[in-house]
């Protein structure tokens, strides 16, 4: 079957905040750019971000990018690359001003400047006290950001391929990336999209866990594509549990609630975070608060008939603040928890939220992988930005508000790098003769399989195993058993069959393709977690409770089908300031 | 499964509860015309919303049922559909309040791609036609453009739109003229930019709507206000645009 081909300067996979910030840069520079998305752009998961975007504007109280950098390095539990973190925190104010100039409807202070609220782990003067750094549009910051970027891309005439599912990368014999094979969902037609550069902006994979704040679409598609292409995934053992998912439903309740003054209570009505984090209290970083909550529940001070959650109290903020600053939280609490937070506390549990690891990339967005004794050799023609990438600015634990920041800072820097790279005239590299054939064969296999297991049975089991074996607290025994179970599930996933073989908008086929990406992500996660015999950031091992700086200040590199994970050094040297040396984390 | 399940009865979200559906099905490759499919699905303990039941149907009963979904919390706008005769989002519609069999149809008035999936081209074209982006050709300051809290308040109830199309596809004027009438969703956004103190294209925006169809086909039927899952009020925004036009004339 001949594959239809389209050619562009740049092909971007994913139309969330990172993909659309990058495409805006390219479209404005006059490049031809195709943005593929399996959902209409404003349905991307960026839309669900609530609390704010971090930047040291200092609109409320004094702030400095260096303090932001310190908080991010410390928040990362010293696994973040300090050059990339310096880059992000320095760029943050200009990136946020730019969003404002693009039309983003930020909340305002009486003097007309952007409103900022405190957030977990963000402090003034190197940990002294909380600082309001989260630039907010009520509790809909992600929505405001994503719609603004879509609107500006409409103005810039970016070409969107809406409801196209990218399936595989195409690489040539040199290892350079020449584009992607994708399925047009409406017709079921595969198509080869060629680009001088390909940018992966496919978001996270939070759907590998049973209890997740993530959208259904977060299935790690870019990670699966990269793993199948023989490239590594970095630091996949680090997954953030957000302290406040609605118990039972998983839906996110922003940290901005605690930024506005909300507090966590156990069954005795104690504000327990005062014991764990005397300075930042409820605004300690997420890994810290999640573990503290779990400890309370473990020691029998959980709430509810099963004593399995804690309460988030905000009624003392008053109806006016709640309606003004947290209106969507109120809607969510009423709809998903049957409580009105103006009067009652919300039942919450730590819930999977964010993937710190991903496709290894430098701070200009270029994908890097070990080659010729260089642990970070650039992969030609391939970029990765946003949650699917690992730059690594979040290290072992991300600070709240740094995810939206990551999207726009690295979306922009990748865009700038691509513009510069494509300034010298160049033509598309020749396509290998067999480009796309392996993908077509895989799709044909799926269609030809007369019977087999149902996709969602395998996916549900995968989520259960990940939740049970790779959760907040991990042990060697649990992980070893989990690794074995996930390997079994990988075999089962290769044998799933779809009942629906039709072409037009066949979502059963899409879900089967997504399953292969979930499996790759889950394998990378649990195998990397088993190998890391220490506790750092979000990766907490009961059998290795201490952070081990002598042996483990290094990034994990996992390869599909590879024997053991490999490792590469952390960049401890920032661009212009002295290194922040690892210290014990107290808050 | 039993054909004698009660029409109303115990909450469907109890363990092992079943829910009965009547769902619009159409696959242009196989069906010469649309049909209604009757089916039942057994819920799991945490299934609470209509979308949970639809995901359960797709996983356990019939994987060929096609619908869009993403965030499952009412912010992405993917899973708008016609639920027992009324447009809404499946993910924030509680099963408990729904009469059974729950009748699901695609959003009315748009071409159907398959099952509950509609072709939203007309809807988005109308949205794009109002130039849904800030127009300000002055050189930006080094910091943010200033906007008072009162000026910012003008955008509340406007910018929150999730483009789900519940409103426009419940509007008879949009059904008759989807190519000419901007529709409530597009007009709400037109006013969002007219109301923004930072925007400099007010006159151009009003000119763009000065036409017998684009704005003036709104007959204040107010279906849009009635169905908006985010509680927004397009009719009010349309009234404000008309006011701005009148004020400009005098």
mmCIF file with all atom_site columns, N, CA and C in Angstrom, chain B residues 48-108:
data_model
loop_
_atom_site.group_PDB
_atom_site.id
_atom_site.type_symbol
_atom_site.label_atom_id
_atom_site.label_alt_id
_atom_site.label_comp_id
_atom_site.label_asym_id
_atom_site.label_entity_id
_atom_site.label_seq_id
_atom_site.pdbx_PDB_ins_code
_atom_site.Cartn_x
_atom_site.Cartn_y
_atom_site.Cartn_z
_atom_site.occupancy
_atom_site.B_iso_or_equiv
_atom_site.pdbx_formal_charge
_atom_site.auth_seq_id
_atom_site.auth_comp_id
_atom_site.auth_asym_id
_atom_site.auth_atom_id
_atom_site.pdbx_PDB_model_num
ATOM 1   N N  . UNK B 1 48  ? -19.826 6.985  38.093 1.00 0.00 ? 48  UNK B N  1
ATOM 2   C CA . UNK B 1 48  ? -20.749 7.965  38.639 1.00 0.00 ? 48  UNK B CA 1
ATOM 3   C C  . UNK B 1 48  ? -21.352 8.814  37.524 1.00 0.00 ? 48  UNK B C  1
ATOM 4   N N  . UNK B 1 49  ? -20.515 9.177  36.566 1.00 0.00 ? 49  UNK B N  1
ATOM 5   C CA . UNK B 1 49  ? -20.945 10.081 35.516 1.00 0.00 ? 49  UNK B CA 1
ATOM 6   C C  . UNK B 1 49  ? -21.310 9.290  34.251 1.00 0.00 ? 49  UNK B C  1
ATOM 7   N N  . UNK B 1 50  ? -22.047 9.968  33.367 1.00 0.00 ? 50  UNK B N  1
ATOM 8   C CA . UNK B 1 50  ? -22.432 9.344  32.104 1.00 0.00 ? 50  UNK B CA 1
ATOM 9   C C  . UNK B 1 50  ? -21.212 8.862  31.318 1.00 0.00 ? 50  UNK B C  1
ATOM 10  N N  . UNK B 1 51  ? -20.138 9.649  31.329 1.00 0.00 ? 51  UNK B N  1
ATOM 11  C CA . UNK B 1 51  ? -18.952 9.230  30.584 1.00 0.00 ? 51  UNK B CA 1
ATOM 12  C C  . UNK B 1 51  ? -18.382 7.916  31.128 1.00 0.00 ? 51  UNK B C  1
ATOM 13  N N  . UNK B 1 52  ? -18.446 7.735  32.457 1.00 0.00 ? 52  UNK B N  1
ATOM 14  C CA . UNK B 1 52  ? -17.962 6.470  33.036 1.00 0.00 ? 52  UNK B CA 1
ATOM 15  C C  . UNK B 1 52  ? -18.712 5.294  32.414 1.00 0.00 ? 52  UNK B C  1
ATOM 16  N N  . UNK B 1 53  ? -20.027 5.461  32.270 1.00 0.00 ? 53  UNK B N  1
ATOM 17  C CA . UNK B 1 53  ? -20.833 4.377  31.693 1.00 0.00 ? 53  UNK B CA 1
ATOM 18  C C  . UNK B 1 53  ? -20.483 4.157  30.220 1.00 0.00 ? 53  UNK B C  1
ATOM 19  N N  . UNK B 1 54  ? -20.225 5.248  29.499 1.00 0.00 ? 54  UNK B N  1
ATOM 20  C CA . UNK B 1 54  ? -19.863 5.101  28.082 1.00 0.00 ? 54  UNK B CA 1
ATOM 21  C C  . UNK B 1 54  ? -18.524 4.383  27.934 1.00 0.00 ? 54  UNK B C  1
ATOM 22  N N  . UNK B 1 55  ? -17.570 4.726  28.795 1.00 0.00 ? 55  UNK B N  1
ATOM 23  C CA . UNK B 1 55  ? -16.267 4.047  28.754 1.00 0.00 ? 55  UNK B CA 1
ATOM 24  C C  . UNK B 1 55  ? -16.462 2.560  29.065 1.00 0.00 ? 55  UNK B C  1
ATOM 25  N N  . UNK B 1 56  ? -17.376 2.280  29.983 1.00 0.00 ? 56  UNK B N  1
ATOM 26  C CA . UNK B 1 56  ? -17.658 0.886  30.363 1.00 0.00 ? 56  UNK B CA 1
ATOM 27  C C  . UNK B 1 56  ? -18.281 0.144  29.171 1.00 0.00 ? 56  UNK B C  1
ATOM 28  N N  . UNK B 1 57  ? -19.194 0.805  28.463 1.00 0.00 ? 57  UNK B N  1
ATOM 29  C CA . UNK B 1 57  ? -19.803 0.176  27.278 1.00 0.00 ? 57  UNK B CA 1
ATOM 30  C C  . UNK B 1 57  ? -18.711 -0.158 26.264 1.00 0.00 ? 57  UNK B C  1
ATOM 31  N N  . UNK B 1 58  ? -17.846 0.790  26.019 1.00 0.00 ? 58  UNK B N  1
ATOM 32  C CA . UNK B 1 58  ? -16.812 0.580  24.997 1.00 0.00 ? 58  UNK B CA 1
ATOM 33  C C  . UNK B 1 58  ? -15.850 -0.540 25.399 1.00 0.00 ? 58  UNK B C  1
ATOM 34  N N  . UNK B 1 59  ? -15.543 -0.611 26.707 1.00 0.00 ? 59  UNK B N  1
ATOM 35  C CA . UNK B 1 59  ? -14.598 -1.632 27.175 1.00 0.00 ? 59  UNK B CA 1
ATOM 36  C C  . UNK B 1 59  ? -15.247 -3.012 27.229 1.00 0.00 ? 59  UNK B C  1
ATOM 37  N N  . UNK B 1 60  ? -16.503 -3.075 27.685 1.00 0.00 ? 60  UNK B N  1
ATOM 38  C CA . UNK B 1 60  ? -17.080 -4.387 28.009 1.00 0.00 ? 60  UNK B CA 1
ATOM 39  C C  . UNK B 1 60  ? -18.171 -4.859 27.052 1.00 0.00 ? 60  UNK B C  1
ATOM 40  N N  . UNK B 1 61  ? -18.887 -3.942 26.409 1.00 0.00 ? 61  UNK B N  1
ATOM 41  C CA . UNK B 1 61  ? -20.078 -4.353 25.658 1.00 0.00 ? 61  UNK B CA 1
ATOM 42  C C  . UNK B 1 61  ? -19.858 -4.268 24.145 1.00 0.00 ? 61  UNK B C  1
ATOM 43  N N  . UNK B 1 62  ? -19.419 -3.108 23.663 1.00 0.00 ? 62  UNK B N  1
ATOM 44  C CA . UNK B 1 62  ? -19.329 -2.914 22.212 1.00 0.00 ? 62  UNK B CA 1
ATOM 45  C C  . UNK B 1 62  ? -18.211 -1.910 21.915 1.00 0.00 ? 62  UNK B C  1
ATOM 46  N N  . UNK B 1 63  ? -17.074 -2.429 21.444 1.00 0.00 ? 63  UNK B N  1
ATOM 47  C CA . UNK B 1 63  ? -15.933 -1.516 21.244 1.00 0.00 ? 63  UNK B CA 1
ATOM 48  C C  . UNK B 1 63  ? -16.090 -0.646 20.002 1.00 0.00 ? 63  UNK B C  1
ATOM 49  N N  . UNK B 1 64  ? -17.173 -0.843 19.254 1.00 0.00 ? 64  UNK B N  1
ATOM 50  C CA . UNK B 1 64  ? -17.337 -0.031 18.046 1.00 0.00 ? 64  UNK B CA 1
ATOM 51  C C  . UNK B 1 64  ? -18.075 1.282  18.314 1.00 0.00 ? 64  UNK B C  1
ATOM 52  N N  . UNK B 1 65  ? -18.604 1.463  19.512 1.00 0.00 ? 65  UNK B N  1
ATOM 53  C CA . UNK B 1 65  ? -19.279 2.726  19.819 1.00 0.00 ? 65  UNK B CA 1
ATOM 54  C C  . UNK B 1 65  ? -18.248 3.860  19.822 1.00 0.00 ? 65  UNK B C  1
ATOM 55  N N  . UNK B 1 66  ? -18.508 4.895  19.012 1.00 0.00 ? 66  UNK B N  1
ATOM 56  C CA . UNK B 1 66  ? -17.518 5.966  18.877 1.00 0.00 ? 66  UNK B CA 1
ATOM 57  C C  . UNK B 1 66  ? -18.014 7.271  19.462 1.00 0.00 ? 66  UNK B C  1
ATOM 58  N N  . UNK B 1 67  ? -17.184 7.870  20.278 1.00 0.00 ? 67  UNK B N  1
ATOM 59  C CA . UNK B 1 67  ? -17.464 9.185  20.872 1.00 0.00 ? 67  UNK B CA 1
ATOM 60  C C  . UNK B 1 67  ? -16.126 9.810  21.211 1.00 0.00 ? 67  UNK B C  1
ATOM 61  N N  . UNK B 1 68  ? -16.127 11.137 21.369 1.00 0.00 ? 68  UNK B N  1
ATOM 62  C CA . UNK B 1 68  ? -14.910 11.836 21.770 1.00 0.00 ? 68  UNK B CA 1
ATOM 63  C C  . UNK B 1 68  ? -14.894 11.994 23.279 1.00 0.00 ? 68  UNK B C  1
ATOM 64  N N  . UNK B 1 69  ? -13.712 11.969 23.869 1.00 0.00 ? 69  UNK B N  1
ATOM 65  C CA . UNK B 1 69  ? -13.575 12.245 25.300 1.00 0.00 ? 69  UNK B CA 1
ATOM 66  C C  . UNK B 1 69  ? -12.130 12.549 25.595 1.00 0.00 ? 69  UNK B C  1
ATOM 67  N N  . UNK B 1 70  ? -11.888 13.386 26.640 1.00 0.00 ? 70  UNK B N  1
ATOM 68  C CA . UNK B 1 70  ? -10.503 13.586 27.041 1.00 0.00 ? 70  UNK B CA 1
ATOM 69  C C  . UNK B 1 70  ? -10.384 13.822 28.542 1.00 0.00 ? 70  UNK B C  1
ATOM 70  N N  . UNK B 1 71  ? -10.687 15.044 29.015 1.00 0.00 ? 71  UNK B N  1
ATOM 71  C CA . UNK B 1 71  ? -10.286 15.403 30.390 1.00 0.00 ? 71  UNK B CA 1
ATOM 72  C C  . UNK B 1 71  ? -11.113 14.723 31.465 1.00 0.00 ? 71  UNK B C  1
ATOM 73  N N  . UNK B 1 72  ? -12.312 14.334 31.164 1.00 0.00 ? 72  UNK B N  1
ATOM 74  C CA . UNK B 1 72  ? -13.313 13.756 32.067 1.00 0.00 ? 72  UNK B CA 1
ATOM 75  C C  . UNK B 1 72  ? -13.616 14.615 33.317 1.00 0.00 ? 72  UNK B C  1
ATOM 76  N N  . UNK B 1 73  ? -13.418 15.928 33.191 1.00 0.00 ? 73  UNK B N  1
ATOM 77  C CA . UNK B 1 73  ? -13.796 16.800 34.308 1.00 0.00 ? 73  UNK B CA 1
ATOM 78  C C  . UNK B 1 73  ? -14.425 18.107 33.843 1.00 0.00 ? 73  UNK B C  1
ATOM 79  N N  . UNK B 1 74  ? -14.879 18.162 32.598 1.00 0.00 ? 74  UNK B N  1
ATOM 80  C CA . UNK B 1 74  ? -15.654 19.324 32.158 1.00 0.00 ? 74  UNK B CA 1
ATOM 81  C C  . UNK B 1 74  ? -14.850 20.538 31.747 1.00 0.00 ? 74  UNK B C  1
ATOM 82  N N  . UNK B 1 75  ? -13.561 20.385 31.424 1.00 0.00 ? 75  UNK B N  1
ATOM 83  C CA . UNK B 1 75  ? -12.808 21.558 30.980 1.00 0.00 ? 75  UNK B CA 1
ATOM 84  C C  . UNK B 1 75  ? -12.317 21.492 29.541 1.00 0.00 ? 75  UNK B C  1
ATOM 85  N N  . UNK B 1 76  ? -12.360 20.306 28.901 1.00 0.00 ? 76  UNK B N  1
ATOM 86  C CA . UNK B 1 76  ? -11.797 20.227 27.548 1.00 0.00 ? 76  UNK B CA 1
ATOM 87  C C  . UNK B 1 76  ? -12.860 20.354 26.469 1.00 0.00 ? 76  UNK B C  1
ATOM 88  N N  . UNK B 1 77  ? -14.112 20.025 26.794 1.00 0.00 ? 77  UNK B N  1
ATOM 89  C CA . UNK B 1 77  ? -15.200 20.218 25.834 1.00 0.00 ? 77  UNK B CA 1
ATOM 90  C C  . UNK B 1 77  ? -15.338 19.136 24.789 1.00 0.00 ? 77  UNK B C  1
ATOM 91  N N  . UNK B 1 78  ? -14.714 17.967 24.975 1.00 0.00 ? 78  UNK B N  1
ATOM 92  C CA . UNK B 1 78  ? -14.759 16.919 23.943 1.00 0.00 ? 78  UNK B CA 1
ATOM 93  C C  . UNK B 1 78  ? -16.100 16.195 23.870 1.00 0.00 ? 78  UNK B C  1
ATOM 94  N N  . UNK B 1 79  ? -16.674 15.881 25.051 1.00 0.00 ? 79  UNK B N  1
ATOM 95  C CA . UNK B 1 79  ? -17.748 14.879 25.052 1.00 0.00 ? 79  UNK B CA 1
ATOM 96  C C  . UNK B 1 79  ? -19.146 15.494 25.126 1.00 0.00 ? 79  UNK B C  1
ATOM 97  N N  . UNK B 1 80  ? -19.325 16.575 24.370 1.00 0.00 ? 80  UNK B N  1
ATOM 98  C CA . UNK B 1 80  ? -20.663 17.153 24.267 1.00 0.00 ? 80  UNK B CA 1
ATOM 99  C C  . UNK B 1 80  ? -21.542 16.242 23.425 1.00 0.00 ? 80  UNK B C  1
ATOM 100 N N  . UNK B 1 81  ? -22.757 16.005 23.879 1.00 0.00 ? 81  UNK B N  1
ATOM 101 C CA . UNK B 1 81  ? -23.699 15.178 23.123 1.00 0.00 ? 81  UNK B CA 1
ATOM 102 C C  . UNK B 1 81  ? -25.113 15.523 23.578 1.00 0.00 ? 81  UNK B C  1
ATOM 103 N N  . UNK B 1 82  ? -26.070 14.956 22.873 1.00 0.00 ? 82  UNK B N  1
ATOM 104 C CA . UNK B 1 82  ? -27.457 15.215 23.223 1.00 0.00 ? 82  UNK B CA 1
ATOM 105 C C  . UNK B 1 82  ? -27.947 14.098 24.139 1.00 0.00 ? 82  UNK B C  1
ATOM 106 N N  . UNK B 1 83  ? -28.230 14.453 25.391 1.00 0.00 ? 83  UNK B N  1
ATOM 107 C CA . UNK B 1 83  ? -28.519 13.479 26.447 1.00 0.00 ? 83  UNK B CA 1
ATOM 108 C C  . UNK B 1 83  ? -29.986 13.606 26.842 1.00 0.00 ? 83  UNK B C  1
ATOM 109 N N  . UNK B 1 84  ? -30.768 12.602 26.549 1.00 0.00 ? 84  UNK B N  1
ATOM 110 C CA . UNK B 1 84  ? -32.212 12.666 26.812 1.00 0.00 ? 84  UNK B CA 1
ATOM 111 C C  . UNK B 1 84  ? -32.807 13.977 26.289 1.00 0.00 ? 84  UNK B C  1
ATOM 112 N N  . UNK B 1 85  ? -32.376 14.361 25.096 1.00 0.00 ? 85  UNK B N  1
ATOM 113 C CA . UNK B 1 85  ? -32.987 15.505 24.427 1.00 0.00 ? 85  UNK B CA 1
ATOM 114 C C  . UNK B 1 85  ? -32.359 16.851 24.740 1.00 0.00 ? 85  UNK B C  1
ATOM 115 N N  . UNK B 1 86  ? -31.289 16.846 25.534 1.00 0.00 ? 86  UNK B N  1
ATOM 116 C CA . UNK B 1 86  ? -30.700 18.103 25.949 1.00 0.00 ? 86  UNK B CA 1
ATOM 117 C C  . UNK B 1 86  ? -29.183 18.029 25.792 1.00 0.00 ? 86  UNK B C  1
ATOM 118 N N  . UNK B 1 87  ? -28.574 19.072 25.255 1.00 0.00 ? 87  UNK B N  1
ATOM 119 C CA . UNK B 1 87  ? -27.124 19.038 25.063 1.00 0.00 ? 87  UNK B CA 1
ATOM 120 C C  . UNK B 1 87  ? -26.388 19.164 26.397 1.00 0.00 ? 87  UNK B C  1
ATOM 121 N N  . UNK B 1 88  ? -25.323 18.403 26.541 1.00 0.00 ? 88  UNK B N  1
ATOM 122 C CA . UNK B 1 88  ? -24.531 18.483 27.770 1.00 0.00 ? 88  UNK B CA 1
ATOM 123 C C  . UNK B 1 88  ? -23.231 17.726 27.603 1.00 0.00 ? 88  UNK B C  1
ATOM 124 N N  . UNK B 1 89  ? -22.390 17.808 28.634 1.00 0.00 ? 89  UNK B N  1
ATOM 125 C CA . UNK B 1 89  ? -21.123 17.083 28.644 1.00 0.00 ? 89  UNK B CA 1
ATOM 126 C C  . UNK B 1 89  ? -21.325 15.774 29.411 1.00 0.00 ? 89  UNK B C  1
ATOM 127 N N  . UNK B 1 90  ? -20.943 14.659 28.788 1.00 0.00 ? 90  UNK B N  1
ATOM 128 C CA . UNK B 1 90  ? -21.146 13.363 29.428 1.00 0.00 ? 90  UNK B CA 1
ATOM 129 C C  . UNK B 1 90  ? -20.364 13.249 30.735 1.00 0.00 ? 90  UNK B C  1
ATOM 130 N N  . UNK B 1 91  ? -19.193 13.884 30.804 1.00 0.00 ? 91  UNK B N  1
ATOM 131 C CA . UNK B 1 91  ? -18.312 13.666 31.958 1.00 0.00 ? 91  UNK B CA 1
ATOM 132 C C  . UNK B 1 91  ? -18.785 14.362 33.226 1.00 0.00 ? 91  UNK B C  1
ATOM 133 N N  . UNK B 1 92  ? -19.637 15.366 33.092 1.00 0.00 ? 92  UNK B N  1
ATOM 134 C CA . UNK B 1 92  ? -20.121 16.018 34.324 1.00 0.00 ? 92  UNK B CA 1
ATOM 135 C C  . UNK B 1 92  ? -21.636 15.886 34.444 1.00 0.00 ? 92  UNK B C  1
ATOM 136 N N  . UNK B 1 93  ? -22.193 14.896 33.739 1.00 0.00 ? 93  UNK B N  1
ATOM 137 C CA . UNK B 1 93  ? -23.616 14.600 33.884 1.00 0.00 ? 93  UNK B CA 1
ATOM 138 C C  . UNK B 1 93  ? -23.746 13.364 34.764 1.00 0.00 ? 93  UNK B C  1
ATOM 139 N N  . UNK B 1 94  ? -24.302 13.556 35.943 1.00 0.00 ? 94  UNK B N  1
ATOM 140 C CA . UNK B 1 94  ? -24.430 12.457 36.890 1.00 0.00 ? 94  UNK B CA 1
ATOM 141 C C  . UNK B 1 94  ? -25.494 11.470 36.408 1.00 0.00 ? 94  UNK B C  1
ATOM 142 N N  . UNK B 1 95  ? -25.153 10.176 36.437 1.00 0.00 ? 95  UNK B N  1
ATOM 143 C CA . UNK B 1 95  ? -26.103 9.153  35.975 1.00 0.00 ? 95  UNK B CA 1
ATOM 144 C C  . UNK B 1 95  ? -27.375 9.152  36.815 1.00 0.00 ? 95  UNK B C  1
ATOM 145 N N  . UNK B 1 96  ? -27.214 9.516  38.064 1.00 0.00 ? 96  UNK B N  1
ATOM 146 C CA . UNK B 1 96  ? -28.322 9.438  39.005 1.00 0.00 ? 96  UNK B CA 1
ATOM 147 C C  . UNK B 1 96  ? -29.548 10.241 38.540 1.00 0.00 ? 96  UNK B C  1
ATOM 148 N N  . UNK B 1 97  ? -29.301 11.353 37.894 1.00 0.00 ? 97  UNK B N  1
ATOM 149 C CA . UNK B 1 97  ? -30.425 12.211 37.534 1.00 0.00 ? 97  UNK B CA 1
ATOM 150 C C  . UNK B 1 97  ? -31.053 11.875 36.181 1.00 0.00 ? 97  UNK B C  1
ATOM 151 N N  . UNK B 1 98  ? -30.601 10.817 35.513 1.00 0.00 ? 98  UNK B N  1
ATOM 152 C CA . UNK B 1 98  ? -31.049 10.576 34.140 1.00 0.00 ? 98  UNK B CA 1
ATOM 153 C C  . UNK B 1 98  ? -32.146 9.527  34.046 1.00 0.00 ? 98  UNK B C  1
ATOM 154 N N  . UNK B 1 99  ? -33.194 9.864  33.298 1.00 0.00 ? 99  UNK B N  1
ATOM 155 C CA . UNK B 1 99  ? -34.283 8.932  33.021 1.00 0.00 ? 99  UNK B CA 1
ATOM 156 C C  . UNK B 1 99  ? -33.751 7.815  32.118 1.00 0.00 ? 99  UNK B C  1
ATOM 157 N N  . UNK B 1 100 ? -34.180 6.566  32.400 1.00 0.00 ? 100 UNK B N  1
ATOM 158 C CA . UNK B 1 100 ? -33.728 5.441  31.578 1.00 0.00 ? 100 UNK B CA 1
ATOM 159 C C  . UNK B 1 100 ? -34.859 4.937  30.691 1.00 0.00 ? 100 UNK B C  1
ATOM 160 N N  . UNK B 1 101 ? -34.574 4.358  29.537 1.00 0.00 ? 101 UNK B N  1
ATOM 161 C CA . UNK B 1 101 ? -33.238 4.258  28.965 1.00 0.00 ? 101 UNK B CA 1
ATOM 162 C C  . UNK B 1 101 ? -32.694 5.636  28.629 1.00 0.00 ? 101 UNK B C  1
ATOM 163 N N  . UNK B 1 102 ? -31.412 5.805  28.867 1.00 0.00 ? 102 UNK B N  1
ATOM 164 C CA . UNK B 1 102 ? -30.773 7.086  28.570 1.00 0.00 ? 102 UNK B CA 1
ATOM 165 C C  . UNK B 1 102 ? -30.602 7.174  27.059 1.00 0.00 ? 102 UNK B C  1
ATOM 166 N N  . UNK B 1 103 ? -31.220 8.195  26.471 1.00 0.00 ? 103 UNK B N  1
ATOM 167 C CA . UNK B 1 103 ? -31.161 8.298  25.014 1.00 0.00 ? 103 UNK B CA 1
ATOM 168 C C  . UNK B 1 103 ? -30.056 9.268  24.625 1.00 0.00 ? 103 UNK B C  1
ATOM 169 N N  . UNK B 1 104 ? -29.094 8.757  23.859 1.00 0.00 ? 104 UNK B N  1
ATOM 170 C CA . UNK B 1 104 ? -27.944 9.574  23.450 1.00 0.00 ? 104 UNK B CA 1
ATOM 171 C C  . UNK B 1 104 ? -27.939 9.760  21.945 1.00 0.00 ? 104 UNK B C  1
ATOM 172 N N  . UNK B 1 105 ? -27.786 11.021 21.539 1.00 0.00 ? 105 UNK B N  1
ATOM 173 C CA . UNK B 1 105 ? -27.684 11.345 20.123 1.00 0.00 ? 105 UNK B CA 1
ATOM 174 C C  . UNK B 1 105 ? -26.519 12.322 19.951 1.00 0.00 ? 105 UNK B C  1
ATOM 175 N N  . UNK B 1 106 ? -26.011 12.417 18.713 1.00 0.00 ? 106 UNK B N  1
ATOM 176 C CA . UNK B 1 106 ? -24.969 13.421 18.471 1.00 0.00 ? 106 UNK B CA 1
ATOM 177 C C  . UNK B 1 106 ? -25.551 14.825 18.605 1.00 0.00 ? 106 UNK B C  1
ATOM 178 N N  . UNK B 1 107 ? -24.689 15.814 18.774 1.00 0.00 ? 107 UNK B N  1
ATOM 179 C CA . UNK B 1 107 ? -25.152 17.203 18.837 1.00 0.00 ? 107 UNK B CA 1
ATOM 180 C C  . UNK B 1 107 ? -25.979 17.499 17.590 1.00 0.00 ? 107 UNK B C  1
ATOM 181 N N  . UNK B 1 108 ? -27.135 18.136 17.753 1.00 0.00 ? 108 UNK B N  1
ATOM 182 C CA . UNK B 1 108 ? -28.011 18.365 16.601 1.00 0.00 ? 108 UNK B CA 1
ATOM 183 C C  . UNK B 1 108 ? -27.460 19.416 15.634 1.00 0.00 ? 108 UNK B C  1
#
